[in-house]
PDB file of N, CA and C in Angstrom:
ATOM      1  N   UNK A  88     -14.745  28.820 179.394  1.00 87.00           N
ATOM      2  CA  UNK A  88     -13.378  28.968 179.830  1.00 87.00           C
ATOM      3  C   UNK A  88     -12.416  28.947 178.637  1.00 87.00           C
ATOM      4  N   UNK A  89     -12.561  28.086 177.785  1.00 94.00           N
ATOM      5  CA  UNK A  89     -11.944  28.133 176.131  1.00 94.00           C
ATOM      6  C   UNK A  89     -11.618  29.045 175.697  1.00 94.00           C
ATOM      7  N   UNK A  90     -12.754  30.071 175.563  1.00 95.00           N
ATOM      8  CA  UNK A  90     -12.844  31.577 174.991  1.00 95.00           C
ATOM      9  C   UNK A  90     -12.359  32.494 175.386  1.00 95.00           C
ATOM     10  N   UNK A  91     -12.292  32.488 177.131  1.00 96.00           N
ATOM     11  CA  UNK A  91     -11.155  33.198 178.386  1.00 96.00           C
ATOM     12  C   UNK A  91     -10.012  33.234 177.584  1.00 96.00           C
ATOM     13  N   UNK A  92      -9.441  31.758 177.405  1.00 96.00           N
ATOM     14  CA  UNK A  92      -8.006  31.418 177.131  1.00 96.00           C
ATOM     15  C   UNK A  92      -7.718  31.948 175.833  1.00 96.00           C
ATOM     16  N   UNK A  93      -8.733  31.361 174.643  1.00 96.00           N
ATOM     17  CA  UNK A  93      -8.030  32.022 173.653  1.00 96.00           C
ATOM     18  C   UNK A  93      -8.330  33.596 173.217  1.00 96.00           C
ATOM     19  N   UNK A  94      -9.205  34.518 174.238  1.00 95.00           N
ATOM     20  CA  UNK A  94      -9.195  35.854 174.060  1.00 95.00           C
ATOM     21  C   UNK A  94      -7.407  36.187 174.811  1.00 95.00           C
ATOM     22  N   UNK A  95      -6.966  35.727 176.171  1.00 96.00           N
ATOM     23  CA  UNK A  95      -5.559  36.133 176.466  1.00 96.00           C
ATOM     24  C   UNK A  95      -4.655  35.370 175.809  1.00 96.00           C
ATOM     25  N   UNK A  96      -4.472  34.109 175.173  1.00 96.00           N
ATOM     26  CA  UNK A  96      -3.876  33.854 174.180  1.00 96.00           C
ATOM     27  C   UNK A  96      -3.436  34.572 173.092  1.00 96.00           C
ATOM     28  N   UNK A  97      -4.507  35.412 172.527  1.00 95.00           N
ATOM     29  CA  UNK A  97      -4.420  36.414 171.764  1.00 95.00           C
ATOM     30  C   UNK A  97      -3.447  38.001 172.047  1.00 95.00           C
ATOM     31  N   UNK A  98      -4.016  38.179 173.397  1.00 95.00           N
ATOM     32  CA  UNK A  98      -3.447  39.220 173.927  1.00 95.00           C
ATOM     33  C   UNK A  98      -2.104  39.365 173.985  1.00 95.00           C
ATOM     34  N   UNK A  99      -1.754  37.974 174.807  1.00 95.00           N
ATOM     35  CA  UNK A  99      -0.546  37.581 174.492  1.00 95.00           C
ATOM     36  C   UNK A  99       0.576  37.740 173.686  1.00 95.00           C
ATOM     37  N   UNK A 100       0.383  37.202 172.575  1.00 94.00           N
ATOM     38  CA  UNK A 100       0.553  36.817 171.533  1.00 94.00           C
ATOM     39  C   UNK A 100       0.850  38.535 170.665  1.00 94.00           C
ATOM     40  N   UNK A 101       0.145  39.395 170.537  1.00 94.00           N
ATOM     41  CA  UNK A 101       0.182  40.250 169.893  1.00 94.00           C
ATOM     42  C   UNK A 101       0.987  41.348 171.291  1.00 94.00           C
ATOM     43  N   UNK A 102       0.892  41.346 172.889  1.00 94.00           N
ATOM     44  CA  UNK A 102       2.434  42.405 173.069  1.00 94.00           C
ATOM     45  C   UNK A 102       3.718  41.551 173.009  1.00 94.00           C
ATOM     46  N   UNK A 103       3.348  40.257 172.659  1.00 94.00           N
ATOM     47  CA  UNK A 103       5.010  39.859 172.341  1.00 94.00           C
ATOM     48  C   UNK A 103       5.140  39.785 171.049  1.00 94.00           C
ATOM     49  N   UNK A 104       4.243  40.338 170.586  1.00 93.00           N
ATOM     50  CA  UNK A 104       4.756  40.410 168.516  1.00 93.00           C
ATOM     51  C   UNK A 104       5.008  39.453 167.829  1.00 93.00           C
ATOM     52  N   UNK A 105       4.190  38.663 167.986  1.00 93.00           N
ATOM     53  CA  UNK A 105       4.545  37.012 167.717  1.00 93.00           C
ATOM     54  C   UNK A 105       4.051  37.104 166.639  1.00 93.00           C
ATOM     55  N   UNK A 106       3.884  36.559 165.453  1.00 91.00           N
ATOM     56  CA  UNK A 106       2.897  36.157 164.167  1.00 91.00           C
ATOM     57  C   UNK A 106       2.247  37.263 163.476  1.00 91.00           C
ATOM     58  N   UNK A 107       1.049  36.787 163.018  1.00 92.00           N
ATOM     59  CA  UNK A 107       0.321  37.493 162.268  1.00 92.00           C
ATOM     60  C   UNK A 107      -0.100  38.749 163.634  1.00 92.00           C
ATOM     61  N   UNK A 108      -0.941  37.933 164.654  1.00 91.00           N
ATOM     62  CA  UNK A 108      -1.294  38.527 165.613  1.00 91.00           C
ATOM     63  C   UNK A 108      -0.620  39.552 166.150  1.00 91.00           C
ATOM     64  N   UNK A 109       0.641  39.828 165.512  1.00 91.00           N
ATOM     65  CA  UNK A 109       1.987  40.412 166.469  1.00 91.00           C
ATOM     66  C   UNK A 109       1.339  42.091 165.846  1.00 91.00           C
ATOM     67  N   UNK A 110       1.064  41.954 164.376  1.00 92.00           N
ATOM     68  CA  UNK A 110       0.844  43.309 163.744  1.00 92.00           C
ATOM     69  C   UNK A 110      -0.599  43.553 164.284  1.00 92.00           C
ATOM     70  N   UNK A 111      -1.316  43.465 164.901  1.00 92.00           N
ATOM     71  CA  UNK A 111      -2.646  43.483 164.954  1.00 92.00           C
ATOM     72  C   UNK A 111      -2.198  44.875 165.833  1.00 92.00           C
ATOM     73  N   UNK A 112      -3.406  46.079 165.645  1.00 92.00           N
ATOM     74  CA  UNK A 112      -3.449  46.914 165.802  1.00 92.00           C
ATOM     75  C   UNK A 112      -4.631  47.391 167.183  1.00 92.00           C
ATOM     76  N   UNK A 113      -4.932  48.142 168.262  1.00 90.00           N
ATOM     77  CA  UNK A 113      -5.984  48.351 168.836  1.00 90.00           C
ATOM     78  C   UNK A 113      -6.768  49.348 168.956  1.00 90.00           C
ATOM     79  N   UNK A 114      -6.590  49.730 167.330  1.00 91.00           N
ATOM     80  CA  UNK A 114      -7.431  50.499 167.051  1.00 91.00           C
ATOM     81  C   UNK A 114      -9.547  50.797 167.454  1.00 91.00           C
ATOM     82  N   UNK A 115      -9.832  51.477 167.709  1.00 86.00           N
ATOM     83  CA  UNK A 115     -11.355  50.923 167.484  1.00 86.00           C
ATOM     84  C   UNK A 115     -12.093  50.258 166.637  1.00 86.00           C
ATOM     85  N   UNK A 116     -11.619  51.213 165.433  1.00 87.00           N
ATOM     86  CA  UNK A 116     -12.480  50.726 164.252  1.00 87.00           C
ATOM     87  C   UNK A 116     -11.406  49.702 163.229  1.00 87.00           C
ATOM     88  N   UNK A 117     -10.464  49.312 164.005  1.00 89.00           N
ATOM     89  CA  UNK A 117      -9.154  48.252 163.257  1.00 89.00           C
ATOM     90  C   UNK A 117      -9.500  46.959 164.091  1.00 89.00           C
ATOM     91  N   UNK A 118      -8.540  46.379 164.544  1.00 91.00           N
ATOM     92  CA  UNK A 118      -8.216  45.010 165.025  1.00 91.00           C
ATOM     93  C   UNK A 118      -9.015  44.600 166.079  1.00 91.00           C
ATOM     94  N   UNK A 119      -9.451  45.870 166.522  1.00 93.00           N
ATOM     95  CA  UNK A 119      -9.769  45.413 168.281  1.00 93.00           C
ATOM     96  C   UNK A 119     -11.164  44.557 168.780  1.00 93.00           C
ATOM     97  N   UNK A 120     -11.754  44.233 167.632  1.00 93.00           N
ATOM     98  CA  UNK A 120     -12.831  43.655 167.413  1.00 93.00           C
ATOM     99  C   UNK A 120     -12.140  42.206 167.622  1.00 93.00           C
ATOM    100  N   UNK A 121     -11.046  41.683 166.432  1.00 93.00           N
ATOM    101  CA  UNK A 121     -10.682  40.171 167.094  1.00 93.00           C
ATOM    102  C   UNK A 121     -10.084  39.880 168.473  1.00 93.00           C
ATOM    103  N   UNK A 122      -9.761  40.852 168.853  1.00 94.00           N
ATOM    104  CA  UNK A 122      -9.239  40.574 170.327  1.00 94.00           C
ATOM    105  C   UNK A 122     -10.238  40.512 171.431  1.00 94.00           C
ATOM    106  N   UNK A 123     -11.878  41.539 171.143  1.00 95.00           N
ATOM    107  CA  UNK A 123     -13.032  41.029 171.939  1.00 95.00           C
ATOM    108  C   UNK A 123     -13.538  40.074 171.315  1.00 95.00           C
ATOM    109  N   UNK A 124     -14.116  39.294 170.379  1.00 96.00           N
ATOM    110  CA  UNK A 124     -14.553  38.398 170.215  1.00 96.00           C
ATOM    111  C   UNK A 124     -14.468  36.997 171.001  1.00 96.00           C
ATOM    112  N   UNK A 125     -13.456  36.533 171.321  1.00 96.00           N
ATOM    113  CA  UNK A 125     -13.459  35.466 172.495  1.00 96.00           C
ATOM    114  C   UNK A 125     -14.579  36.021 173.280  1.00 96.00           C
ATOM    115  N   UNK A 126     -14.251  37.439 174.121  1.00 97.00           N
ATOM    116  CA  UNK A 126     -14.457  37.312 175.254  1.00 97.00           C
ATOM    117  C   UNK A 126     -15.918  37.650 175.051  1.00 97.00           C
ATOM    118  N   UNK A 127     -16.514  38.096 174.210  1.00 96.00           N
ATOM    119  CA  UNK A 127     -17.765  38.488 174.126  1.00 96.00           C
ATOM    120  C   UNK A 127     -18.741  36.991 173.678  1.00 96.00           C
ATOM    121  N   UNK A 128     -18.046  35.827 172.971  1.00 96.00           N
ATOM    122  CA  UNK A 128     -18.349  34.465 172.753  1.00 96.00           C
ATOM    123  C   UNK A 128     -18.662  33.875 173.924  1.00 96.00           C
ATOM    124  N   UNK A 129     -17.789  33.852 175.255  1.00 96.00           N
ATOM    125  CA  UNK A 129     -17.349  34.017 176.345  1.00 96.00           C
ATOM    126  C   UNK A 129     -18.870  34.332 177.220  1.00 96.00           C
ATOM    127  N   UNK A 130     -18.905  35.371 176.888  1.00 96.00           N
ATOM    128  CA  UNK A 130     -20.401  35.933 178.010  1.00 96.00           C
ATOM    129  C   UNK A 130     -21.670  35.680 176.702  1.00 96.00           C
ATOM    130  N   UNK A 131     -21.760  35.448 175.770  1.00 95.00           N
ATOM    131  CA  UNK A 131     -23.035  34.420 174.848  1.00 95.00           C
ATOM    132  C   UNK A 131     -22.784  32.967 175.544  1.00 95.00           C
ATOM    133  N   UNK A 132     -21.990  32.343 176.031  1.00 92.00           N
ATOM    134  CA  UNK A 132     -22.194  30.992 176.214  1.00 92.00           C
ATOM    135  C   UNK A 132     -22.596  31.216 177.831  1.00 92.00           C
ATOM    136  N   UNK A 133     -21.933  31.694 178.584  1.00 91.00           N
ATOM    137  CA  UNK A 133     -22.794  31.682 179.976  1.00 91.00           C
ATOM    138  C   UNK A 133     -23.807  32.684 179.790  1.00 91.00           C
ATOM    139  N   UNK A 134     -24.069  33.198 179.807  1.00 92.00           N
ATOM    140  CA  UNK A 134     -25.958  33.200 179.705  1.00 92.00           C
ATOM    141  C   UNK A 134     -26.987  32.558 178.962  1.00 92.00           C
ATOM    142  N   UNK A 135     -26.320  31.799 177.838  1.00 89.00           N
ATOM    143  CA  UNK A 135     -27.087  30.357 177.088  1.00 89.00           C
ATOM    144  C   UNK A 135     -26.533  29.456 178.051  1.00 89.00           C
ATOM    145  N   UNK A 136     -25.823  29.142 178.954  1.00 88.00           N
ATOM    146  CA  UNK A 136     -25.747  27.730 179.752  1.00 88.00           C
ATOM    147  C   UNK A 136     -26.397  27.914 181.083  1.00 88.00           C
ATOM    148  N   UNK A 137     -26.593  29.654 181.826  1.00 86.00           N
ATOM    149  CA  UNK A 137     -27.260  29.720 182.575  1.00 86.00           C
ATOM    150  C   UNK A 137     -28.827  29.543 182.286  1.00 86.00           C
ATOM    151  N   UNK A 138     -29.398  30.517 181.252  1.00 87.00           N
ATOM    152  CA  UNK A 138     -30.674  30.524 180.733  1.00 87.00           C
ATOM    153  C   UNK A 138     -31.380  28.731 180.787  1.00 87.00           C
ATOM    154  N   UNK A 139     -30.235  27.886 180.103  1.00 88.00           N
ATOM    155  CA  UNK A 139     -31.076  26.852 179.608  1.00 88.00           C
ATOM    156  C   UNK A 139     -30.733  25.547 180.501  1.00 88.00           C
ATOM    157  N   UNK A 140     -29.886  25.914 181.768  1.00 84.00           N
ATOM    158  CA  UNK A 140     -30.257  25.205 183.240  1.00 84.00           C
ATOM    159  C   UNK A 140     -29.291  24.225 182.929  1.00 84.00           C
ATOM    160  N   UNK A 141     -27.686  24.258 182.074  1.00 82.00           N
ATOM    161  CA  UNK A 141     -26.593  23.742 181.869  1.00 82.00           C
ATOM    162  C   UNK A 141     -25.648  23.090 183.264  1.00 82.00           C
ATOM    163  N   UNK A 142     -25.752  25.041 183.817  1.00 79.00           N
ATOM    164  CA  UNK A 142     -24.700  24.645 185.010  1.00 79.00           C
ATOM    165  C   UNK A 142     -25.732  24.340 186.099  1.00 79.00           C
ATOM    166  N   UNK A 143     -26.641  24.585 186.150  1.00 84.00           N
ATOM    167  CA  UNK A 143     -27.386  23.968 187.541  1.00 84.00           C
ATOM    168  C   UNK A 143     -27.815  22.428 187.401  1.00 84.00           C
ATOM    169  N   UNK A 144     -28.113  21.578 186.159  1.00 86.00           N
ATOM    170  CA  UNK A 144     -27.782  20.149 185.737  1.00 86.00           C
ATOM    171  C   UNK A 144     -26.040  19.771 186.255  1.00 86.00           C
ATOM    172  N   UNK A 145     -25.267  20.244 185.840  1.00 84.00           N
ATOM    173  CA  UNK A 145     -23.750  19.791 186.289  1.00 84.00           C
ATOM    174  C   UNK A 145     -23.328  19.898 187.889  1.00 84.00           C
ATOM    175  N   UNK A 146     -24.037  20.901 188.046  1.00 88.00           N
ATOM    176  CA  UNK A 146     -23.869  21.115 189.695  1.00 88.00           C
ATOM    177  C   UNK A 146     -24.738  20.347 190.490  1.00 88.00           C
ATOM    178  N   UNK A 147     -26.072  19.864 190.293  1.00 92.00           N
ATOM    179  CA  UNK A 147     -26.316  18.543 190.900  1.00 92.00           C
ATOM    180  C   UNK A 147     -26.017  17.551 190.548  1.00 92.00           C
ATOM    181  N   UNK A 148     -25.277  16.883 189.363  1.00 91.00           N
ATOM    182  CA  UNK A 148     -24.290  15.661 189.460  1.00 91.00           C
ATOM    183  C   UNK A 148     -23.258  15.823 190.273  1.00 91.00           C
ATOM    184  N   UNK A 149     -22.745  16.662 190.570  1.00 93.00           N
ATOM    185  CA  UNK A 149     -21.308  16.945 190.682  1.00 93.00           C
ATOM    186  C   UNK A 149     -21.955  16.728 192.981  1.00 93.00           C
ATOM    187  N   UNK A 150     -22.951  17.585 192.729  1.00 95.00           N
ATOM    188  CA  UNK A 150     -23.580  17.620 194.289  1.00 95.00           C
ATOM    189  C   UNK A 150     -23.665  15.710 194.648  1.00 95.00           C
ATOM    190  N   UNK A 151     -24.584  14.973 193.537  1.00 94.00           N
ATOM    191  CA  UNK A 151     -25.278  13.890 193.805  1.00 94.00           C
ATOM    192  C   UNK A 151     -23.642  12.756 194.070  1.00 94.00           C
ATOM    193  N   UNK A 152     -22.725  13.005 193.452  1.00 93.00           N
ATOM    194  CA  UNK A 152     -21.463  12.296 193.032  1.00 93.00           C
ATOM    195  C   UNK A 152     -21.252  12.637 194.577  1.00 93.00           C
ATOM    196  N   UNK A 153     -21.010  13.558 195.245  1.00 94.00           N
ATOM    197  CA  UNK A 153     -20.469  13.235 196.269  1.00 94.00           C
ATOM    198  C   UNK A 153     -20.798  13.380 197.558  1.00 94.00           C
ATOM    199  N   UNK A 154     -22.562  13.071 197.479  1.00 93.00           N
ATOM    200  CA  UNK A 154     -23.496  12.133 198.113  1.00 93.00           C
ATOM    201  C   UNK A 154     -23.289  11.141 197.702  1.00 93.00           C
ATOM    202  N   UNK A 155     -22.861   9.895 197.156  1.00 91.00           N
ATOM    203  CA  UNK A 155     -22.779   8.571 196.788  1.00 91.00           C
ATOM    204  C   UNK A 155     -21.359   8.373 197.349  1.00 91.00           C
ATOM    205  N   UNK A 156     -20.431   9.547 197.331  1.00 90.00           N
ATOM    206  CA  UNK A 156     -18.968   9.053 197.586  1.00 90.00           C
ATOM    207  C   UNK A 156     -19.382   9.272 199.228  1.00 90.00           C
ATOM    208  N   UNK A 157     -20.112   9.811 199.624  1.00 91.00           N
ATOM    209  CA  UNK A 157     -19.844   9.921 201.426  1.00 91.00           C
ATOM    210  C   UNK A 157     -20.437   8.978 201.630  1.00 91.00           C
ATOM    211  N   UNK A 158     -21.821   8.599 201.185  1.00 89.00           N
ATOM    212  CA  UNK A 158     -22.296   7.862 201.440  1.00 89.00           C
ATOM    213  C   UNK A 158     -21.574   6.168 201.561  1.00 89.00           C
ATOM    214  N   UNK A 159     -20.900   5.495 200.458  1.00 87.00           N
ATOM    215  CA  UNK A 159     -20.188   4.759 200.376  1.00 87.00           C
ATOM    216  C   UNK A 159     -18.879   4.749 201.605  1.00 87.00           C
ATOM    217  N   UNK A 160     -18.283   5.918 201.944  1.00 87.00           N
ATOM    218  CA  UNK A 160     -17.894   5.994 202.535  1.00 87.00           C
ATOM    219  C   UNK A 160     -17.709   5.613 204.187  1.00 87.00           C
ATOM    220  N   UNK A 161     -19.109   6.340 204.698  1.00 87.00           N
ATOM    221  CA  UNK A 161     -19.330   6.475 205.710  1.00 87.00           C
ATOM    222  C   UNK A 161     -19.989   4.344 206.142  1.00 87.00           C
ATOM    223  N   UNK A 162     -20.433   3.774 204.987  1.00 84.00           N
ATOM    224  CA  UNK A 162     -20.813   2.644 205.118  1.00 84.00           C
ATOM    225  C   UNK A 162     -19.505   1.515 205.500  1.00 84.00           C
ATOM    226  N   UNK A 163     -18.230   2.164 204.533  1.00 83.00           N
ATOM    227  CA  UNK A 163     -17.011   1.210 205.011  1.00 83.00           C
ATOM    228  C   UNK A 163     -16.537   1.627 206.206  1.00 83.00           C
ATOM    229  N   UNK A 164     -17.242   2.431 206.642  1.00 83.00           N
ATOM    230  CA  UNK A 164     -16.285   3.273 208.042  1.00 83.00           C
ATOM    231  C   UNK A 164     -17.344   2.129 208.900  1.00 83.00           C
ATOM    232  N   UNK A 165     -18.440   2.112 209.130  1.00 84.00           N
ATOM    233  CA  UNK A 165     -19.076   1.241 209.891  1.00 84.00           C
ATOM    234  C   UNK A 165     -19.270  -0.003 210.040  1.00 84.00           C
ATOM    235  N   UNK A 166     -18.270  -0.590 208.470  1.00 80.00           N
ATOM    236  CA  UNK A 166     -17.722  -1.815 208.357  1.00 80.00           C
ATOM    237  C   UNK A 166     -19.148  -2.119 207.815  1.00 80.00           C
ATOM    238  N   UNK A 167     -20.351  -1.584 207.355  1.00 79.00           N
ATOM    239  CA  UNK A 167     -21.554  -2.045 206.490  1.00 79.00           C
ATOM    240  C   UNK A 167     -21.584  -2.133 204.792  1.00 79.00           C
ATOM    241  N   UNK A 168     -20.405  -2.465 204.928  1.00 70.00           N
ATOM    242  CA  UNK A 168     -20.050  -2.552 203.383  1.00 70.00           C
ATOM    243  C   UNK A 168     -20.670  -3.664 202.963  1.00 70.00           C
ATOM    244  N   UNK A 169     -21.428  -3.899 202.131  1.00 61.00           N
ATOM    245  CA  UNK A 169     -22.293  -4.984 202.010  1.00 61.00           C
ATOM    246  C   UNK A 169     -21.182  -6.073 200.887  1.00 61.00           C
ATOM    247  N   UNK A 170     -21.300  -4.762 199.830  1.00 69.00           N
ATOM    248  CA  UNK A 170     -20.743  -5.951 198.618  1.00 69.00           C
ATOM    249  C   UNK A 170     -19.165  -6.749 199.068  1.00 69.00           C
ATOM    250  N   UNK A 171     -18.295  -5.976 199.945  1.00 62.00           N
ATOM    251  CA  UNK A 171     -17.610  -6.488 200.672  1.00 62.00           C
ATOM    252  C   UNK A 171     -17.319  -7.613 201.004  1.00 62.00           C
ATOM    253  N   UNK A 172     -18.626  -7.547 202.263  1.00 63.00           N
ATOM    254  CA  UNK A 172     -18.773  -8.790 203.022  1.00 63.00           C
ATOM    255  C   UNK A 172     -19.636 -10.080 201.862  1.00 63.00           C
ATOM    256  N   UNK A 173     -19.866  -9.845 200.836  1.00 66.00           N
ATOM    257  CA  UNK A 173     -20.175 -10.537 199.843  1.00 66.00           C
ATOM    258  C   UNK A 173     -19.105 -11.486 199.433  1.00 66.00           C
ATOM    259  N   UNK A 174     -17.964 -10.279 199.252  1.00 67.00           N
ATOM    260  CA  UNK A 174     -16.835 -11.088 198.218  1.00 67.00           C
ATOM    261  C   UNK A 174     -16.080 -11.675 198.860  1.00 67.00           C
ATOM    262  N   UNK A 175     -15.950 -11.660 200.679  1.00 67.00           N
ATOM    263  CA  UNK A 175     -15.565 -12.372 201.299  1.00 67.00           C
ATOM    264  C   UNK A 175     -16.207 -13.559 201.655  1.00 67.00           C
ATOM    265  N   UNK A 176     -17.330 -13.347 201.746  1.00 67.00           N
ATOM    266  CA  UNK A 176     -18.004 -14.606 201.736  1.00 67.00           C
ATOM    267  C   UNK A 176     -17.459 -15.828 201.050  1.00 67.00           C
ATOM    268  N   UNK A 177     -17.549 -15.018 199.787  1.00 69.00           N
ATOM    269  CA  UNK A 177     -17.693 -16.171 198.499  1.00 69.00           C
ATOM    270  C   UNK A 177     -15.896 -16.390 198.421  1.00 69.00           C
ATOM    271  N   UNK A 178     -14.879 -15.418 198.663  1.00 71.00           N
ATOM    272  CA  UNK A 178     -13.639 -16.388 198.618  1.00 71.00           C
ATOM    273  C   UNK A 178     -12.992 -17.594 199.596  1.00 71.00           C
ATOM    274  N   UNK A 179     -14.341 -17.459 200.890  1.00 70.00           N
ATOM    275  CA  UNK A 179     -13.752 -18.824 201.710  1.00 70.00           C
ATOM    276  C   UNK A 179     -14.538 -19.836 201.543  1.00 70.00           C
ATOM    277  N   UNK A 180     -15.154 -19.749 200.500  1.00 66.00           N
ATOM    278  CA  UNK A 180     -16.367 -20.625 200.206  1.00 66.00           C
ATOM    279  C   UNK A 180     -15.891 -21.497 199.247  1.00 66.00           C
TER     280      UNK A 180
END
């Protein structure tokens, strides 16, 4: 997503004529190479994060996180909150 941003960052940047970037040209064989580079960095990192099982690791934390949050959940809904009824215990004690 980094590389998204700073390939239209760039884009940006050069039709509002800002900086160095402002003169950059889109030529073929001129400038137009730094303006794909993000985005071509961009599609090298998702197919090295797909290939090497990145986002399918993040997507079952992200799955397992909220199996633990329902789960927790659904336990205070039934009032089986254990550690709860623990800490009440122990403050009339």
């Amino acid at each position: 997503m980094l590389f998204i941003v700073i390939g239209l960052v760039l884009i940006g940047l050069n039709l509002a004529g800002i900086g160095v970037v402002g003169t950059w040209n889109w030529d073929f064989f001129g400038d137009l190479w730094k303006f794909a580079l993000p985005f071509g960095c961009a599609a090298v990192w998702w197919v090295w994060s797909d290939w090497s099982g990145l986002n399918k690791r993040r997507e079952m934390a992200r799955m397992d996180k909220k199996k633990d949050d329902r789960r927790k959940e659904n336990l205070v809904a039934l009032g089986m909150d254990t550690r709860a009824r623990r800490k009440a215990q122990k403050q009339q004690r």
